[in-house]
């Protein structure tokens, strides 16, 4: 692999789990690399196209700006992204001069300070103690139910089927609604690469009450799993505790990578009756674009799929363990049924 391609791969590896400011800096790095190495242009433009519809506005804005530079022309792109000239060795950096001046000023101020700092610190402690009052630290008590337990409001019964539908929708889309009622709306965006994934949650407050901000979740797949992780959303409103248990849009398929496997003996088969009329165009799109399988359409119309599950577990040789999967999907339009054949593959370190 060429050095420039390798550099881009190494820099892009932590992109999925990075916070938004770091991703913005990485986009700037990628566009500068594409300016230095012309052959990286198509890969970088493809990345900008994906980020141009990102749910994070800062990242979306930066990706759109760099895409516009490419569309305007090479001359403007090279002028804007011109490499910094070599710094002359006989010149002293302006930042170094400023740092030395600040250090000298700080040392001079330190010599003139004495008990004044102690007095200020003591005065501040007294004012803080007064503001807290009553030794309670300014914290309010949670209202208790008659039985002595906190009153907890779960998801309404009328909305019970909805979270499962929203979670299934996020399986086929990188972003969407995870939960919504008359109090709040929880959106989710998920990205994955190799054995790592990130799930970013966004909360829309439908009330006038203040809600604490949510943070990004970082996950790493250590072994194949069936049940996705759960997210517990808990908050207090008008003295009543609300608690919603939601399923995170993080499935085993998120950690798959397309792979090429040899066809061999298939050991497991199953026939699935479709709930709605079969759409073969859609059936070919979902496994490859959403479930990350590599596909091969056979002469008889059957669809062969192959992928590798990346885990974070170290194997005997120190490499990460990977589990391969080979599947074959055959549709019977007359009976509106699908036969799925799976090949059992042994987990081996890659």
Tab-separated table of C-alpha atoms in Angstrom:
chain	number	residue	atom	x	y	z
A	1	UNK	CA	0.000	0.000	0.000
A	2	UNK	CA	1.283	3.476	-0.849
A	3	UNK	CA	2.545	5.664	1.985
A	4	UNK	CA	-0.172	8.305	1.466
A	5	UNK	CA	-2.949	5.696	1.531
A	6	UNK	CA	-1.498	4.152	4.660
A	7	UNK	CA	-1.292	7.563	6.368
A	8	UNK	CA	-4.930	8.265	5.543
A	9	UNK	CA	-6.004	4.848	6.860
A	10	UNK	CA	-4.174	5.393	10.159
A	11	UNK	CA	-5.619	8.882	10.634
A	12	UNK	CA	-9.136	7.762	9.721
A	13	UNK	CA	-9.133	4.758	12.066
A	14	UNK	CA	-10.191	6.704	15.227
A	15	UNK	CA	-12.642	8.900	13.294
A	16	UNK	CA	-15.703	6.874	14.323
A	17	UNK	CA	-15.141	7.155	18.085
A	18	UNK	CA	-13.740	10.707	18.094
A	19	UNK	CA	-15.689	13.651	19.520
A	20	UNK	CA	-17.045	16.258	17.110
A	21	UNK	CA	-14.239	18.870	17.512
A	22	UNK	CA	-11.648	16.158	16.822
A	23	UNK	CA	-13.589	15.003	13.744
A	24	UNK	CA	-13.594	18.572	12.413
A	25	UNK	CA	-9.821	18.733	12.803
A	26	UNK	CA	-9.508	15.391	11.046
A	27	UNK	CA	-11.527	16.667	8.072
A	28	UNK	CA	-9.119	19.589	7.796
A	29	UNK	CA	-6.212	17.146	7.884
A	30	UNK	CA	-7.789	14.989	5.172
A	31	UNK	CA	-8.397	17.894	2.797
A	32	UNK	CA	-4.801	19.065	3.231
A	33	UNK	CA	-3.531	15.561	2.529
A	34	UNK	CA	-5.687	15.425	-0.613
A	35	UNK	CA	-4.097	18.697	-1.709
A	36	UNK	CA	-0.625	17.170	-1.302
A	37	UNK	CA	-1.492	13.761	-2.800
A	38	UNK	CA	-3.856	13.956	-5.775
A	39	UNK	CA	-4.701	10.243	-5.702
A	40	UNK	CA	-6.319	10.659	-2.265
A	41	UNK	CA	-8.893	13.062	-3.721
A	42	UNK	CA	-11.650	10.502	-4.512
A	43	UNK	CA	-11.425	8.886	-1.071
A	44	UNK	CA	-11.524	12.229	0.730
A	45	UNK	CA	-14.420	13.523	-1.386
A	46	UNK	CA	-16.392	10.342	-0.617
A	47	UNK	CA	-15.834	10.955	3.107
A	48	UNK	CA	-16.973	14.587	2.760
A	49	UNK	CA	-20.127	13.441	0.954
A	50	UNK	CA	-20.994	11.165	3.884
A	51	UNK	CA	-20.367	13.923	6.436
A	52	UNK	CA	-22.327	16.514	4.421
A	53	UNK	CA	-25.558	15.081	5.846
A	54	UNK	CA	-24.178	14.475	9.330
A	55	UNK	CA	-26.460	15.256	12.250
A	56	UNK	CA	-23.676	17.293	13.916
A	57	UNK	CA	-23.979	20.774	12.374
A	58	UNK	CA	-20.319	21.731	12.911
A	59	UNK	CA	-19.109	18.630	11.117
A	60	UNK	CA	-21.713	19.002	8.377
A	61	UNK	CA	-20.769	22.638	7.778
A	62	UNK	CA	-17.063	21.893	7.483
A	63	UNK	CA	-17.642	18.971	5.103
A	64	UNK	CA	-19.854	21.144	2.872
A	65	UNK	CA	-17.233	23.901	2.799
A	66	UNK	CA	-14.502	21.521	1.670
A	67	UNK	CA	-16.795	19.956	-0.924
A	68	UNK	CA	-17.452	23.446	-2.315
A	69	UNK	CA	-13.705	24.019	-2.628
A	70	UNK	CA	-13.432	20.890	-4.770
A	71	UNK	CA	-16.344	21.951	-6.945
A	72	UNK	CA	-15.007	25.472	-7.581
A	73	UNK	CA	-11.725	24.247	-9.052
A	74	UNK	CA	-8.187	23.081	-8.355
A	75	UNK	CA	-6.649	26.557	-8.525
A	76	UNK	CA	-8.711	27.935	-5.634
A	77	UNK	CA	-8.280	24.704	-3.683
A	78	UNK	CA	-4.498	24.868	-3.913
A	79	UNK	CA	-4.456	28.568	-3.062
A	80	UNK	CA	-6.563	28.118	0.064
A	81	UNK	CA	-4.750	24.978	1.202
A	82	UNK	CA	-1.242	26.072	0.268
A	83	UNK	CA	1.331	24.461	2.512
A	84	UNK	CA	2.923	26.580	5.216
A	85	UNK	CA	6.402	27.839	4.189
A	86	UNK	CA	9.435	26.516	5.999
A	87	UNK	CA	10.166	28.446	9.206
A	88	UNK	CA	13.527	30.193	9.183
A	89	UNK	CA	15.904	28.786	11.783
A	90	UNK	CA	17.465	32.166	12.605
A	91	UNK	CA	14.072	33.622	13.644
A	92	UNK	CA	12.491	33.282	17.060
A	93	UNK	CA	8.885	32.205	17.149
A	94	UNK	CA	6.368	34.880	18.139
A	95	UNK	CA	4.664	32.320	20.394
A	96	UNK	CA	7.959	31.621	22.171
A	97	UNK	CA	8.530	35.343	22.779
A	98	UNK	CA	4.987	35.745	24.124
A	99	UNK	CA	5.407	32.726	26.428
A	100	UNK	CA	8.664	34.094	27.859
A	101	UNK	CA	7.037	37.491	28.496
A	102	UNK	CA	4.120	35.857	30.314
A	103	UNK	CA	6.456	33.781	32.467
A	104	UNK	CA	8.484	36.855	33.411
A	105	UNK	CA	5.321	38.808	34.272
A	106	UNK	CA	3.991	35.922	36.376
A	107	UNK	CA	7.274	35.683	38.300
A	108	UNK	CA	7.222	39.438	39.007
A	109	UNK	CA	3.638	39.305	40.284
A	110	UNK	CA	4.426	36.306	42.495
A	111	UNK	CA	7.072	38.237	44.381
A	112	UNK	CA	4.582	40.990	45.300
A	113	UNK	CA	1.902	38.633	46.599
A	114	UNK	CA	1.702	37.570	50.239
A	115	UNK	CA	-1.124	37.233	52.673
A	116	UNK	CA	-3.476	39.058	50.322
A	117	UNK	CA	-4.099	35.779	48.509
A	118	UNK	CA	-4.877	34.009	51.783
A	119	UNK	CA	-7.362	36.710	52.798
A	120	UNK	CA	-9.120	36.568	49.429
A	121	UNK	CA	-9.360	32.782	49.606
A	122	UNK	CA	-10.825	32.858	53.118
A	123	UNK	CA	-13.357	35.533	52.162
A	124	UNK	CA	-14.499	33.473	49.194
A	125	UNK	CA	-15.007	30.426	51.392
A	126	UNK	CA	-17.245	32.370	53.741
A	127	UNK	CA	-19.418	33.756	50.940
A	128	UNK	CA	-19.804	30.288	49.413
A	129	UNK	CA	-20.877	28.848	52.759
A	130	UNK	CA	-23.530	31.518	53.132
A	131	UNK	CA	-24.876	30.908	49.638
A	132	UNK	CA	-25.318	27.177	50.309
A	133	UNK	CA	-27.179	27.733	53.556
A	134	UNK	CA	-28.365	25.157	56.043
A	135	UNK	CA	-25.480	22.744	55.389
A	136	UNK	CA	-27.451	21.167	52.532
A	137	UNK	CA	-25.182	22.392	49.759
A	138	UNK	CA	-28.139	23.975	47.952
A	139	UNK	CA	-29.495	20.549	46.943
A	140	UNK	CA	-33.241	19.954	46.913
A	141	UNK	CA	-34.725	16.734	48.312
A	142	UNK	CA	-36.470	14.243	46.051
A	143	UNK	CA	-40.183	13.862	46.713
A	144	UNK	CA	-41.046	10.454	48.134
A	145	UNK	CA	-44.095	8.333	47.451
A	146	UNK	CA	-46.311	7.259	50.435
A	147	UNK	CA	-44.542	3.899	50.628
A	148	UNK	CA	-41.172	5.567	51.094
A	149	UNK	CA	-39.909	4.778	47.585
A	150	UNK	CA	-39.255	7.241	44.765
A	151	UNK	CA	-42.186	7.523	42.404
A	152	UNK	CA	-40.988	6.431	38.952
A	153	UNK	CA	-42.950	7.054	35.756
A	154	UNK	CA	-42.108	4.528	32.977
A	155	UNK	CA	-42.952	4.665	29.272
A	156	UNK	CA	-46.674	5.107	28.679
A	157	UNK	CA	-48.547	1.923	27.766
A	158	UNK	CA	-49.872	3.579	24.607
A	159	UNK	CA	-46.279	4.061	23.413
A	160	UNK	CA	-44.991	0.610	24.425
A	161	UNK	CA	-44.748	-0.807	20.836
A	162	UNK	CA	-43.176	2.330	19.375
A	163	UNK	CA	-39.585	2.114	20.765
A	164	UNK	CA	-39.080	-1.297	19.138
A	165	UNK	CA	-40.190	0.119	15.770
A	166	UNK	CA	-37.910	3.144	16.108
A	167	UNK	CA	-34.958	0.932	17.049
A	168	UNK	CA	-35.540	-1.332	14.020
A	169	UNK	CA	-35.608	1.774	11.834
A	170	UNK	CA	-32.201	2.804	13.167
A	171	UNK	CA	-30.840	-0.585	12.141
A	172	UNK	CA	-31.321	0.478	8.512
A	173	UNK	CA	-30.469	4.159	8.955
A	174	UNK	CA	-27.444	5.850	10.585
A	175	UNK	CA	-29.620	8.390	12.410
A	176	UNK	CA	-33.210	8.823	13.483
A	177	UNK	CA	-35.650	8.919	16.399
A	178	UNK	CA	-34.985	6.587	19.347
A	179	UNK	CA	-37.906	7.721	21.523
A	180	UNK	CA	-40.541	10.461	21.578
A	181	UNK	CA	-43.459	11.433	23.803
A	182	UNK	CA	-45.029	14.680	25.039
A	183	UNK	CA	-42.062	15.382	27.353
A	184	UNK	CA	-38.964	14.833	25.247
A	185	UNK	CA	-37.642	13.494	21.970
A	186	UNK	CA	-34.475	11.389	21.929
A	187	UNK	CA	-32.588	11.115	18.653
A	188	UNK	CA	-29.626	8.850	17.994
A	189	UNK	CA	-26.802	8.690	15.483
A	190	UNK	CA	-24.521	5.669	15.332
A	191	UNK	CA	-21.226	5.055	13.547
A	192	UNK	CA	-18.912	2.074	13.609
A	193	UNK	CA	-15.557	0.982	12.297
A	194	UNK	CA	-13.818	-2.302	13.003
A	195	UNK	CA	-14.613	-3.445	16.540
A	196	UNK	CA	-15.538	0.042	17.798
A	197	UNK	CA	-18.752	2.044	17.539
A	198	UNK	CA	-20.118	5.324	18.828
A	199	UNK	CA	-23.723	6.207	19.595
A	200	UNK	CA	-24.494	9.905	19.976
A	201	UNK	CA	-27.788	10.882	21.584
A	202	UNK	CA	-29.641	14.133	21.088
A	203	UNK	CA	-32.454	15.279	23.360
A	204	UNK	CA	-35.210	17.652	22.332
A	205	UNK	CA	-36.980	19.112	25.371
A	206	UNK	CA	-40.695	19.617	24.728
A	207	UNK	CA	-41.307	21.290	28.085
A	208	UNK	CA	-40.159	24.472	29.788
A	209	UNK	CA	-38.192	22.482	32.372
A	210	UNK	CA	-34.406	22.222	32.148
A	211	UNK	CA	-32.836	18.856	31.306
A	212	UNK	CA	-29.184	17.913	31.736
A	213	UNK	CA	-27.215	17.351	28.505
A	214	UNK	CA	-26.470	13.858	27.263
A	215	UNK	CA	-23.085	12.588	26.182
A	216	UNK	CA	-21.629	10.322	23.532
A	217	UNK	CA	-21.326	6.583	24.201
A	218	UNK	CA	-18.325	4.613	22.993
A	219	UNK	CA	-18.713	0.841	22.613
A	220	UNK	CA	-16.368	-1.971	21.643
A	221	UNK	CA	-17.464	-5.413	20.508
A	222	UNK	CA	-15.614	-8.111	22.458
A	223	UNK	CA	-17.632	-11.134	21.248
A	224	UNK	CA	-20.716	-11.936	19.134
A	225	UNK	CA	-23.918	-10.974	20.950
A	226	UNK	CA	-27.672	-11.314	20.411
A	227	UNK	CA	-29.357	-8.742	22.656
A	228	UNK	CA	-28.316	-5.113	22.058
A	229	UNK	CA	-27.326	-2.950	25.059
A	230	UNK	CA	-29.977	-0.959	26.933
A	231	UNK	CA	-30.004	2.777	27.637
A	232	UNK	CA	-31.775	4.049	30.761
A	233	UNK	CA	-33.016	7.643	30.445
A	234	UNK	CA	-33.796	9.012	33.896
A	235	UNK	CA	-34.794	12.556	34.852
A	236	UNK	CA	-36.975	14.434	37.353
A	237	UNK	CA	-39.798	16.741	36.334
A	238	UNK	CA	-42.086	18.563	38.778
A	239	UNK	CA	-40.724	16.408	41.600
A	240	UNK	CA	-41.593	13.152	39.814
A	241	UNK	CA	-38.891	10.771	38.588
A	242	UNK	CA	-39.201	9.542	34.996
A	243	UNK	CA	-37.338	6.464	33.784
A	244	UNK	CA	-37.323	5.103	30.222
A	245	UNK	CA	-35.469	1.905	29.288
A	246	UNK	CA	-34.547	2.088	25.595
A	247	UNK	CA	-32.669	-0.272	23.278
A	248	UNK	CA	-29.553	1.226	21.756
A	249	UNK	CA	-29.212	0.906	17.967
A	250	UNK	CA	-26.098	-1.228	18.316
A	251	UNK	CA	-26.341	-4.679	16.726
A	252	UNK	CA	-23.773	-7.280	15.785
A	253	UNK	CA	-24.120	-6.150	12.166
A	254	UNK	CA	-22.591	-2.786	13.127
A	255	UNK	CA	-19.213	-4.500	13.591
A	256	UNK	CA	-19.207	-6.384	10.294
A	257	UNK	CA	-16.834	-5.764	7.408
A	258	UNK	CA	-17.322	-7.137	3.875
A	259	UNK	CA	-15.217	-10.234	3.255
A	260	UNK	CA	-14.500	-12.715	0.463
A	261	UNK	CA	-14.972	-16.348	1.485
A	262	UNK	CA	-14.827	-19.578	-0.413
A	263	UNK	CA	-18.110	-21.410	-0.916
A	264	UNK	CA	-18.123	-24.671	1.012
A	265	UNK	CA	-20.491	-26.975	2.866
A	266	UNK	CA	-23.405	-25.096	4.352
A	267	UNK	CA	-24.591	-26.457	7.636
A	268	UNK	CA	-27.686	-24.451	8.629
A	269	UNK	CA	-30.804	-23.601	6.643
A	270	UNK	CA	-34.068	-21.904	7.446
A	271	UNK	CA	-37.154	-20.766	5.529
A	272	UNK	CA	-38.662	-17.398	6.458
A	273	UNK	CA	-42.169	-16.455	5.387
A	274	UNK	CA	-42.268	-12.795	4.349
A	275	UNK	CA	-44.835	-10.593	6.104
A	276	UNK	CA	-45.244	-8.432	2.980
A	277	UNK	CA	-44.664	-8.973	-0.761
A	278	UNK	CA	-40.995	-9.561	-1.542
A	279	UNK	CA	-38.991	-6.728	-3.039
A	280	UNK	CA	-35.770	-8.229	-4.401
A	281	UNK	CA	-34.216	-4.842	-5.148
A	282	UNK	CA	-34.603	-3.903	-1.514
A	283	UNK	CA	-33.501	-7.354	-0.384
A	284	UNK	CA	-30.191	-6.873	-2.229
A	285	UNK	CA	-29.701	-3.334	-0.903
A	286	UNK	CA	-30.193	-3.851	2.834
A	287	UNK	CA	-27.600	-6.621	3.418
A	288	UNK	CA	-24.861	-4.678	1.631
A	289	UNK	CA	-25.531	-1.052	2.561
A	290	UNK	CA	-26.980	-1.420	6.045
A	291	UNK	CA	-25.661	-4.809	7.247
A	292	UNK	CA	-22.194	-4.402	5.644
A	293	UNK	CA	-22.028	-7.714	3.778
A	294	UNK	CA	-20.116	-8.247	0.555
A	295	UNK	CA	-22.462	-9.699	-2.067
A	296	UNK	CA	-22.239	-11.952	-5.087
A	297	UNK	CA	-25.322	-12.562	-7.238
A	298	UNK	CA	-25.422	-16.114	-8.575
A	299	UNK	CA	-26.691	-17.169	-11.969
A	300	UNK	CA	-29.887	-18.563	-10.478
A	301	UNK	CA	-30.729	-15.203	-8.875
A	302	UNK	CA	-29.635	-16.221	-5.388
A	303	UNK	CA	-27.675	-13.746	-3.283
A	304	UNK	CA	-24.441	-14.849	-1.578
A	305	UNK	CA	-23.219	-12.715	1.316
A	306	UNK	CA	-19.976	-12.702	3.299
A	307	UNK	CA	-18.736	-10.591	6.193
A	308	UNK	CA	-16.286	-10.626	9.090
A	309	UNK	CA	-17.167	-9.610	12.639
A	310	UNK	CA	-14.347	-7.577	14.204
A	311	UNK	CA	-13.926	-7.902	17.966
A	312	UNK	CA	-11.737	-6.191	20.541
A	313	UNK	CA	-10.444	-9.482	21.999
A	314	UNK	CA	-6.750	-10.266	21.560
A	315	UNK	CA	-5.900	-13.670	20.097
A	316	UNK	CA	-2.916	-15.893	20.981
A	317	UNK	CA	-0.670	-13.988	18.563
A	318	UNK	CA	-1.766	-10.550	19.853
A	319	UNK	CA	-4.028	-9.728	16.904
A	320	UNK	CA	-7.730	-9.049	17.284
A	321	UNK	CA	-10.034	-12.046	16.908
A	322	UNK	CA	-12.369	-11.997	13.886
A	323	UNK	CA	-15.381	-14.237	13.170
A	324	UNK	CA	-16.402	-14.890	9.556
A	325	UNK	CA	-19.910	-15.513	8.248
A	326	UNK	CA	-21.119	-16.773	4.861
A	327	UNK	CA	-24.812	-16.673	3.914
A	328	UNK	CA	-26.934	-17.454	0.855
A	329	UNK	CA	-30.385	-15.925	0.333
A	330	UNK	CA	-32.828	-17.526	-2.113
A	331	UNK	CA	-36.273	-16.052	-2.753
A	332	UNK	CA	-39.385	-17.899	-3.903
A	333	UNK	CA	-41.677	-15.252	-5.337
A	334	UNK	CA	-44.545	-17.707	-5.815
A	335	UNK	CA	-44.769	-18.645	-2.132
A	336	UNK	CA	-43.484	-15.241	-0.925
A	337	UNK	CA	-40.808	-16.955	1.175
A	338	UNK	CA	-37.044	-16.689	1.594
A	339	UNK	CA	-34.597	-19.498	2.323
A	340	UNK	CA	-31.497	-18.454	4.218
A	341	UNK	CA	-28.480	-20.767	4.313
A	342	UNK	CA	-25.679	-20.050	6.801
A	343	UNK	CA	-22.199	-21.486	6.887
A	344	UNK	CA	-20.647	-22.029	10.287
A	345	UNK	CA	-17.151	-20.536	10.407
A	346	UNK	CA	-14.589	-20.989	13.156
A	347	UNK	CA	-13.348	-17.869	14.922
A	348	UNK	CA	-9.694	-17.333	14.079
A	349	UNK	CA	-7.305	-14.475	14.849
A	350	UNK	CA	-6.697	-12.251	11.864
